[in-house]
Coordinates of C-alpha atoms and ligand atoms in Angstrom, one line a residue:
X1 CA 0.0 0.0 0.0
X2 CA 3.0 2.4 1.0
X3 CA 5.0 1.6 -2.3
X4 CA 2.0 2.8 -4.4
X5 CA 1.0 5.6 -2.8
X6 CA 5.0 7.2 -2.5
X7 CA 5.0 6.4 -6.4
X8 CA 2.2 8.4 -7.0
X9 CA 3.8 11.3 -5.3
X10 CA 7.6 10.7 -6.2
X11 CA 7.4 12.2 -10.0
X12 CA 5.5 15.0 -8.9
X13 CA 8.9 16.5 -6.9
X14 CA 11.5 15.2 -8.9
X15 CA 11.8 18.3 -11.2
X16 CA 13.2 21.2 -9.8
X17 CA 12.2 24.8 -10.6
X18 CA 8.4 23.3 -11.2
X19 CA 5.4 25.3 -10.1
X20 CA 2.9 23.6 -7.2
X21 CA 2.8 20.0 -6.6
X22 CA -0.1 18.1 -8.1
X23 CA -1.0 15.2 -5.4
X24 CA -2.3 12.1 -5.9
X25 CA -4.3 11.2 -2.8
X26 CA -3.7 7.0 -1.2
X27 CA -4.8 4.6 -4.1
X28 CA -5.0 1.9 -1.6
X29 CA -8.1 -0.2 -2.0
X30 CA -9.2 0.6 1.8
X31 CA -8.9 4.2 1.5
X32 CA -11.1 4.5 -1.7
X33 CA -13.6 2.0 0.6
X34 CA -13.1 4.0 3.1
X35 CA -13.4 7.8 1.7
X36 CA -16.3 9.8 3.2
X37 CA -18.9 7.5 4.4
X38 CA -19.1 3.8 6.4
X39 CA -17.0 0.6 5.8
X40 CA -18.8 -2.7 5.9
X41 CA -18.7 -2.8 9.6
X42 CA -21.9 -3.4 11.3
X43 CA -24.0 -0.2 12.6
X44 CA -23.6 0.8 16.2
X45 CA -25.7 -0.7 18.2
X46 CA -25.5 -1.6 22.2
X47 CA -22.5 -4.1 21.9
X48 CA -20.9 -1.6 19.1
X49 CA -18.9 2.1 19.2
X50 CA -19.1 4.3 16.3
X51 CA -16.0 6.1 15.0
X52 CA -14.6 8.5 13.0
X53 CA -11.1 8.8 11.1
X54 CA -10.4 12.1 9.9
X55 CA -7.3 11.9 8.1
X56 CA -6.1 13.5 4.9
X57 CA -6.5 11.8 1.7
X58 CA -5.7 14.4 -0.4
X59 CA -2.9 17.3 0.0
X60 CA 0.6 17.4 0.6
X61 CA -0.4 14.5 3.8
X62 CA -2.1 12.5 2.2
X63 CA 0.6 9.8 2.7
X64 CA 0.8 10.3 6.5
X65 CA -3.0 9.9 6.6
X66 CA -3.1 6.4 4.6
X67 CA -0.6 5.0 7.2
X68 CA -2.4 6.7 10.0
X69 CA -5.8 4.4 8.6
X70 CA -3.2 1.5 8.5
X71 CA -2.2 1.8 11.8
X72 CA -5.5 2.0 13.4
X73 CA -6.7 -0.4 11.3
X74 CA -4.1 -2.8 12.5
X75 CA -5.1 -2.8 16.3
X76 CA -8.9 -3.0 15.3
X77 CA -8.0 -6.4 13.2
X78 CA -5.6 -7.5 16.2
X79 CA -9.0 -6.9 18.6
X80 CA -11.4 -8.5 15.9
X81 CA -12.8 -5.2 15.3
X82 CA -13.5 -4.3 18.9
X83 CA -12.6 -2.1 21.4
X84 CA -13.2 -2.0 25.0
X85 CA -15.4 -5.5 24.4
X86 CA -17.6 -3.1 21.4
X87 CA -18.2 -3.6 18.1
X88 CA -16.4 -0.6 16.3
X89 CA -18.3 1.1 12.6
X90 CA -15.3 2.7 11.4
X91 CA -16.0 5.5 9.2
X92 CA -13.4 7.4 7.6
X93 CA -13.3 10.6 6.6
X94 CA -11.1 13.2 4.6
X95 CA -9.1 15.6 6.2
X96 CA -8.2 17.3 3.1
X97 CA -5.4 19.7 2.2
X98 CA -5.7 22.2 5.5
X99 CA -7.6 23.9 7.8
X100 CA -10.8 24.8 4.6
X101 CA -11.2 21.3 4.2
X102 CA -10.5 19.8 7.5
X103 CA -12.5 22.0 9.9
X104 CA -16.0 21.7 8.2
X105 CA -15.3 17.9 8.1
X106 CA -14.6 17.9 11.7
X107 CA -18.0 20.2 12.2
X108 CA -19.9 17.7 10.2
X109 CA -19.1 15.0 12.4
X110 CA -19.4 16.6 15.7
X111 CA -23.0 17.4 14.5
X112 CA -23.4 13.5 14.5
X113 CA -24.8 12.2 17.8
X114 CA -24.2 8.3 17.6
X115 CA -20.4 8.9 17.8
X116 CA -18.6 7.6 20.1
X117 CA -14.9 9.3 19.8
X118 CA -13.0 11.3 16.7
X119 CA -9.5 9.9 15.6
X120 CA -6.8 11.1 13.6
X121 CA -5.8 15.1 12.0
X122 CA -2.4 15.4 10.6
X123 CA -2.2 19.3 10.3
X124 CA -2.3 21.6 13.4
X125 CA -3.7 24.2 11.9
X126 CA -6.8 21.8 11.2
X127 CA -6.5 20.9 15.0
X128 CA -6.6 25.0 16.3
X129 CA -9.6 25.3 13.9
X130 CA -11.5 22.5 15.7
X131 CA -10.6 22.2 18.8
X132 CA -14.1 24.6 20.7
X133 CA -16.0 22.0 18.2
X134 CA -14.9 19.3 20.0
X135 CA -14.9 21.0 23.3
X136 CA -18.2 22.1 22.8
X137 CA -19.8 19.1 21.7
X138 CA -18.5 17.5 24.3
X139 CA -17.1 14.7 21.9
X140 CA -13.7 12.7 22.3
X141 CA -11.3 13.8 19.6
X142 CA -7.8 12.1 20.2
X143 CA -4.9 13.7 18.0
X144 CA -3.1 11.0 16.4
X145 CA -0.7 13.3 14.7
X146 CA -0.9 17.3 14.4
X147 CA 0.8 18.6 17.2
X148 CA 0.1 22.2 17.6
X149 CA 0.9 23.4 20.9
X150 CA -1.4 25.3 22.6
X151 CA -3.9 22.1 22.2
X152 CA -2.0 20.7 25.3
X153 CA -1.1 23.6 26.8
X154 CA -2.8 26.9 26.6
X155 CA -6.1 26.0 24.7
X156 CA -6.4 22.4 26.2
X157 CA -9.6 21.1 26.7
X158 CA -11.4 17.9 28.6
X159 CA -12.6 16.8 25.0
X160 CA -9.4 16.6 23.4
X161 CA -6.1 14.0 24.1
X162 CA -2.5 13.5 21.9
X163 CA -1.3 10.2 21.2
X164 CA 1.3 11.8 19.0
X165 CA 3.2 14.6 20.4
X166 CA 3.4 18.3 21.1
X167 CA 5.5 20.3 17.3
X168 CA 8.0 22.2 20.0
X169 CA 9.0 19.0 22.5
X170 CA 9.9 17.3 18.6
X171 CA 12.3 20.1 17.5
X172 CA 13.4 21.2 21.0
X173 CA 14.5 17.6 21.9
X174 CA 17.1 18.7 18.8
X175 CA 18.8 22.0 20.0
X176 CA 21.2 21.4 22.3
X177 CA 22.6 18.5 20.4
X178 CA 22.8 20.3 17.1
X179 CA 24.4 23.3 19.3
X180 CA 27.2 21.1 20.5
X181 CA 28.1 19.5 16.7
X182 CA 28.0 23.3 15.5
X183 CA 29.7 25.0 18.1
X184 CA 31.1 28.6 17.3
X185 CA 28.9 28.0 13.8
X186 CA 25.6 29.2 13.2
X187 CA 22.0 27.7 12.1
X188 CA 19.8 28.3 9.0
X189 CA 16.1 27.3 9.9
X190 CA 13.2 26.3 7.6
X191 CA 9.9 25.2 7.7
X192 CA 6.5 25.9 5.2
X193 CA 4.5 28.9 6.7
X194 CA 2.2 27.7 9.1
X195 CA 1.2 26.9 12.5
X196 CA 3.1 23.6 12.8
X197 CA 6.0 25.2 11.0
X198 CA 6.6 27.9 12.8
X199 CA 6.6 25.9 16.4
X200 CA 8.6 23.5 15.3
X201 CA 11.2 26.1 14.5
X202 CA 10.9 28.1 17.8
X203 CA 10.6 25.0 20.0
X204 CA 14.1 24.0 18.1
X205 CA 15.5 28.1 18.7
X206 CA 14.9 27.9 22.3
X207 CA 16.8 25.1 23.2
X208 CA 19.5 25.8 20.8
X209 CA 20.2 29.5 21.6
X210 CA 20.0 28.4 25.3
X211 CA 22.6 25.7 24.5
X212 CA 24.8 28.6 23.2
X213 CA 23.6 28.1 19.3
X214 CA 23.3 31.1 16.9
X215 CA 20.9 31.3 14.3
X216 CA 21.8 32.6 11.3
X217 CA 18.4 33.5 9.6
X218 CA 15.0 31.8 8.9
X219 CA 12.8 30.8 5.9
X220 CA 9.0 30.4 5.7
X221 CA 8.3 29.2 2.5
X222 CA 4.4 29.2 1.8
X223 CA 2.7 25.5 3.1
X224 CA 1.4 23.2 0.2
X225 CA 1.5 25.7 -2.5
X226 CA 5.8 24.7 -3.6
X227 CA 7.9 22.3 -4.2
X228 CA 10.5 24.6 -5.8
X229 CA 13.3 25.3 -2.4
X230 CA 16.0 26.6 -5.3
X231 CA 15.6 30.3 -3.9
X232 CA 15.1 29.7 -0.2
X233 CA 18.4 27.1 -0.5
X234 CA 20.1 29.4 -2.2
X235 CA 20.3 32.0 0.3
X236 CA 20.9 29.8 3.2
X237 CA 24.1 28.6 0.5
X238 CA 25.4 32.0 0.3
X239 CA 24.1 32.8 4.7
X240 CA 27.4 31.2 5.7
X241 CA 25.3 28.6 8.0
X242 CA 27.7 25.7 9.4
X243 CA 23.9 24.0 9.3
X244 CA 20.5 23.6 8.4
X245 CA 17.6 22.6 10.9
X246 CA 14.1 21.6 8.5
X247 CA 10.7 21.3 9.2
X248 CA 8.7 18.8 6.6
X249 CA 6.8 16.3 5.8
X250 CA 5.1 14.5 3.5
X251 CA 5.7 15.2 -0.6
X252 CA 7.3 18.7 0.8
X253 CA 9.7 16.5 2.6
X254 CA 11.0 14.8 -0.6
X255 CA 11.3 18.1 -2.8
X256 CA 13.1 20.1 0.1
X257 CA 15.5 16.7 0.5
X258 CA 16.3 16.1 -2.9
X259 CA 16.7 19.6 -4.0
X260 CA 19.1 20.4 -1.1
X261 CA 21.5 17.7 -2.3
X262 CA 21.0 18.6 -5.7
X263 CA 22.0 22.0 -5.1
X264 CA 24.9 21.1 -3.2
X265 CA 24.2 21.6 0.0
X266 CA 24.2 18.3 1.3
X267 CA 27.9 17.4 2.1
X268 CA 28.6 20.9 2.9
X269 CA 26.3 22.3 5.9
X270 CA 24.7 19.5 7.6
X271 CA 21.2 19.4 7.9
X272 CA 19.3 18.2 10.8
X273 CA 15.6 17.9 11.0
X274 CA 12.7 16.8 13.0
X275 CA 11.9 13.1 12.3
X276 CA 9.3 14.0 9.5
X277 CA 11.5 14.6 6.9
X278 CA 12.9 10.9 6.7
X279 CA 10.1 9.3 8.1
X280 CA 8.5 6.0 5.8
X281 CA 7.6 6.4 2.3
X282 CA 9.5 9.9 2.6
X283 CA 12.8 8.1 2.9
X284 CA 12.5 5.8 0.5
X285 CA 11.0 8.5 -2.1
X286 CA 14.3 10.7 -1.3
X287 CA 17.1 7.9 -1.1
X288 CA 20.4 8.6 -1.1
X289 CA 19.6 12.4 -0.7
X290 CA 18.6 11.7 2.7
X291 CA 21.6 9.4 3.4
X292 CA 23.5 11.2 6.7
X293 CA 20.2 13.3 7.7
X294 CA 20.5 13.5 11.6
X295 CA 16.6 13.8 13.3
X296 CA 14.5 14.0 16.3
X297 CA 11.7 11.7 17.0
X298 CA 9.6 9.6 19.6
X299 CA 9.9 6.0 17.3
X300 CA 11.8 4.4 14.7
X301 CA 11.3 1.2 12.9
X302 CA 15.0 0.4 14.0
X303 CA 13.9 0.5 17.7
X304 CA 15.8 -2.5 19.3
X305 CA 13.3 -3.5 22.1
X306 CA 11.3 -6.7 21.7
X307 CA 8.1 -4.9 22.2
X308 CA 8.7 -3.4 18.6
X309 CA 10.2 -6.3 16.6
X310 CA 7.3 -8.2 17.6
X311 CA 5.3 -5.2 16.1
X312 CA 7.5 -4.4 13.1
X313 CA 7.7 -7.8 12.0
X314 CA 3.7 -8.3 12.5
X315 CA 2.9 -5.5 10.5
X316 CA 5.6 -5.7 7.6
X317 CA 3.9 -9.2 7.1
X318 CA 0.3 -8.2 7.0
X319 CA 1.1 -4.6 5.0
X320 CA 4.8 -5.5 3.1
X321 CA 6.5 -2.4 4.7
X322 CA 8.1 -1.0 8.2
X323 CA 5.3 0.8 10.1
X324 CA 5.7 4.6 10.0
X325 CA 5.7 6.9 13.3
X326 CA 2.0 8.2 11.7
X327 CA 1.0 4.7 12.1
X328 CA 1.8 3.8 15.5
X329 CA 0.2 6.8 16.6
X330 CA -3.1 6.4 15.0
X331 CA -2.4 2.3 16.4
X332 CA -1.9 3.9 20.0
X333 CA -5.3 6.0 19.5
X334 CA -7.0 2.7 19.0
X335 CA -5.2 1.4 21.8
X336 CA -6.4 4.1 24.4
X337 CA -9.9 4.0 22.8
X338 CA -9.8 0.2 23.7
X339 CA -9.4 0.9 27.3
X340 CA -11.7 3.9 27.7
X341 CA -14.4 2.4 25.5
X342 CA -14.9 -0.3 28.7
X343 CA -16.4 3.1 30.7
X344 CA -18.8 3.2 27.6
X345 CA -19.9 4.8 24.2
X346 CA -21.0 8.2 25.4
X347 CA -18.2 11.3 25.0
X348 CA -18.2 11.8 29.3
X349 CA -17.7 8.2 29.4
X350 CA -15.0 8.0 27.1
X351 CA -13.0 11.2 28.5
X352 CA -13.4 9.1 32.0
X353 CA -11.9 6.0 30.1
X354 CA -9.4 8.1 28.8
X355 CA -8.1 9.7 32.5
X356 CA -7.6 5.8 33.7
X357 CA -5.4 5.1 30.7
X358 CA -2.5 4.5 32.5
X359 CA 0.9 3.5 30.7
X360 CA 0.4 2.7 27.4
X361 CA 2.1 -0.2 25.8
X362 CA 3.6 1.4 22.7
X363 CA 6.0 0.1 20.0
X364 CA 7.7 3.7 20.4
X365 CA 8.3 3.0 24.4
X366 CA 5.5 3.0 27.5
X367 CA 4.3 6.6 27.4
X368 CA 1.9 7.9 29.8
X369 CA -0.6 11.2 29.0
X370 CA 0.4 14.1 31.4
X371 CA -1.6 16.3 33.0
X372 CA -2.8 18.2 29.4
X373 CA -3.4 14.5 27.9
X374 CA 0.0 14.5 25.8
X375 CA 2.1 11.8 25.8
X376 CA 4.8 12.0 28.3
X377 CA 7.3 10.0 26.0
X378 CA 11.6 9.7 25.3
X379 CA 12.8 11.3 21.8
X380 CA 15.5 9.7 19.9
X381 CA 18.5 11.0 18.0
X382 CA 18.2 9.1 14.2
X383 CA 20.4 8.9 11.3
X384 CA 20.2 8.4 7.8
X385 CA 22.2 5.2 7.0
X386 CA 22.2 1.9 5.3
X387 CA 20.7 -0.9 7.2
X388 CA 21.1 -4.6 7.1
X389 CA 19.3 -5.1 4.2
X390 CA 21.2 -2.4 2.1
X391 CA 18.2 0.2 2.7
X392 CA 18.4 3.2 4.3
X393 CA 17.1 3.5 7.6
X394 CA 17.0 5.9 10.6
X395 CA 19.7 4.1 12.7
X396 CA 18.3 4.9 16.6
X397 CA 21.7 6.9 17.7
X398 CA 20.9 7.1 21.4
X399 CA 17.9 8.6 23.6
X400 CA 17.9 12.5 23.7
X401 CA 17.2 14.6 26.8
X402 CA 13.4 15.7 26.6
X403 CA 12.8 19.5 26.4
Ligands
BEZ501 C1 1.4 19.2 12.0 O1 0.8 20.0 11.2 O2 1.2 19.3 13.2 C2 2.3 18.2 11.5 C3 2.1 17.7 10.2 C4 2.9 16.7 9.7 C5 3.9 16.2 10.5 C6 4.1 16.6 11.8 C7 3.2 17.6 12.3

């Protein structure tokens, strides 16, 4: 399903100097079953839950959201298609390319009574738009990927829980270590121009200036609307940066990947990212451009604990490729839902399931919600290398200190 989908995407960024990507949502089987209404699953009913997956299946995530589906999906099949002893009617439902898209979806569905819990949103700016739906509502959304801030901080709410992570504890877990390999240098930083981007970079500033880094300029190119980096790289070429910290994911990922090495930059000023940017079919799409890419993150296929061999191996078998960080969140979603689903179906019953969670057995490492309901979890330090097979993977280096 993976290898499809990143073809469908890869000759879209290979050109450089080309106007906006054209994106070819998941052509997976189950995602075209899935789009916009029911699967075969039978209706709620007393012994059954009713839930949605909003995930994009169009847009520069598109990708992230098929493997988010797969991931759920996985622990549903695992549970025979229960959780917390109910009968689950999956529906799944498009996300779109932003917030213009994503937040009527989200409306639509909180407008549904017989729901039970909401699942999924890859782009922050889609979570900020709905996040007083939910909390009005008074329905369950659990954020199995966009990672805006202020959701778990600020603007949290009863209604709404992270199985995924918070955009500045990603890039922060980064700054101090990228301050120490650049010592006396400075740090070019880039990310596309919105609400996730521009966290990510000041959650990576914070730590790095306070770790003695410098930062020698920033870049906001505009958020799915490019895949041409020529003139942003080209100034952070002639900036004099001893290094490059990126923000991207998705088909943004590859262009910005490939286009740095094929303007020369990789090799010369090191670039170190947030996990997304070497994450699944992103790597594989950007090959040996990616090869040496240093990253933060909270899981890696290459995690050496039995908990995830056991996992990576079961789901390479059932889906032919490595699971993707996207997919163990949305597979930890379905995992907290099992255990809050035994308080019942209704949204105060859930959010009471939800507060006796506990630790949660993840492939990524037992993680535990905190007091704002994001996952309290470890980052790890990746890199870009060839693994056993001859692929490239992101090697685990070692743990890195949380923000
Ligand atoms: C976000 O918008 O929060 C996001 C999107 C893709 C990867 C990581 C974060």
């Amino acid at each position: 399903m993976g290898r499809s989908r990143w073809s469908q995407v890869l000759p879209a960024v290979a050109a450089l100097g080309a106007g906006a990507v054209v994106l070819s949502a998941c052509g997976s089987n189950s995602l075209k079953e899935g789009a916009g209404g029911s699967t075969a699953q039978p209706s709620a009913g007393a012994g059954s839950a009713k839930i949605a997956l909003l995930v994009p299946q169009s847009g520069t995530y598109a990708p992230l959201g098929a493997d988010m589906e797969q991931g759920f999906r996985f622990y549903l099949e695992q549970k025979n298609g229960k959780l917390g002893g109910k009968t689950v009617d999956l529906q799944v439902v498009d996300e779109g390319a932003g917030p213009e898209t994503g937040v009527p979806a989200a409306q639509k569905l909180a407008q549904q009574s017989d729901l039970s819990a909401v699942v999924g949103i890859v782009n922050s700016g889609v979570a900020l738009g709905v996040r007083d739906v939910f909390d009005q509502a008074k329905l369950p959304l659990v954020l199995a990927n966009a990672g805006a801030d202020a959701i778990t901080g600020a603007r949290k709410s009863d209604y709404v829980w992270r199985t995924s992570f918070s955009n500045s504890q990603v890039s922060g877990a980064m700054g101090s270590y990228v301050a120490e390999k650049t010592k006396g240098g400075s740090v070019y930083l880039i990310a596309p121009d919105y609400a996730a981007g521009k966290e990510f970079l000041s959650g990576f500033e914070k730590t790095f200036t306070a770790a003695g880094g410098k930062v020698a300029g920033q870049e906001l190119p505009p958020f799915g609307k490019t895949s041409n980096y020529q003139p942003y790289l080209a100034k952070i070429k002639q900036s004099g940066a001893t290094g490059v910290f990126a923000f991207f994911a998705g088909s943004e990922a590859v262009s910005f990947t490939k286009q740095y090495k094929e303007l020369g930059l990789a090799g010369s000023i090191p670039l170190y990212s947030s996990g997304f940017l070497t994450e699944g079919g992103v790597l594989k799409a950007s090959g040996a451009a990616a090869a040496g890419i240093e990253s933060s993150l909270h899981y890696s296929d290459q995690l050496d604990t039995p908990r995830n061999k056991e996992f990576v191996q079961a789901y390479a078998a059932k889906y032919s490729e490595p699971p993707t960080v996207y997919a163990v969140q949305a597979y930890d979603a379905a995992q907290v839902l099992d255990k809050a689903l035994e308080k019942g179906t209704t949204g105060d019953q859930v959010v009471e399931g939800l507060r006796g969670v506990g630790t949660v057995d993840s492939p990524r490492g037992p993680w535990t919600f905190d007091e704002s309901h994001n996952p309290k979890q470890a980052f790890y330090l990746r890199k870009v290398q060839q693994g056993p097979g001859g692929t490239l993977v992101n090697a685990v280096v070692r743990e890195l200190a949380s923000p």
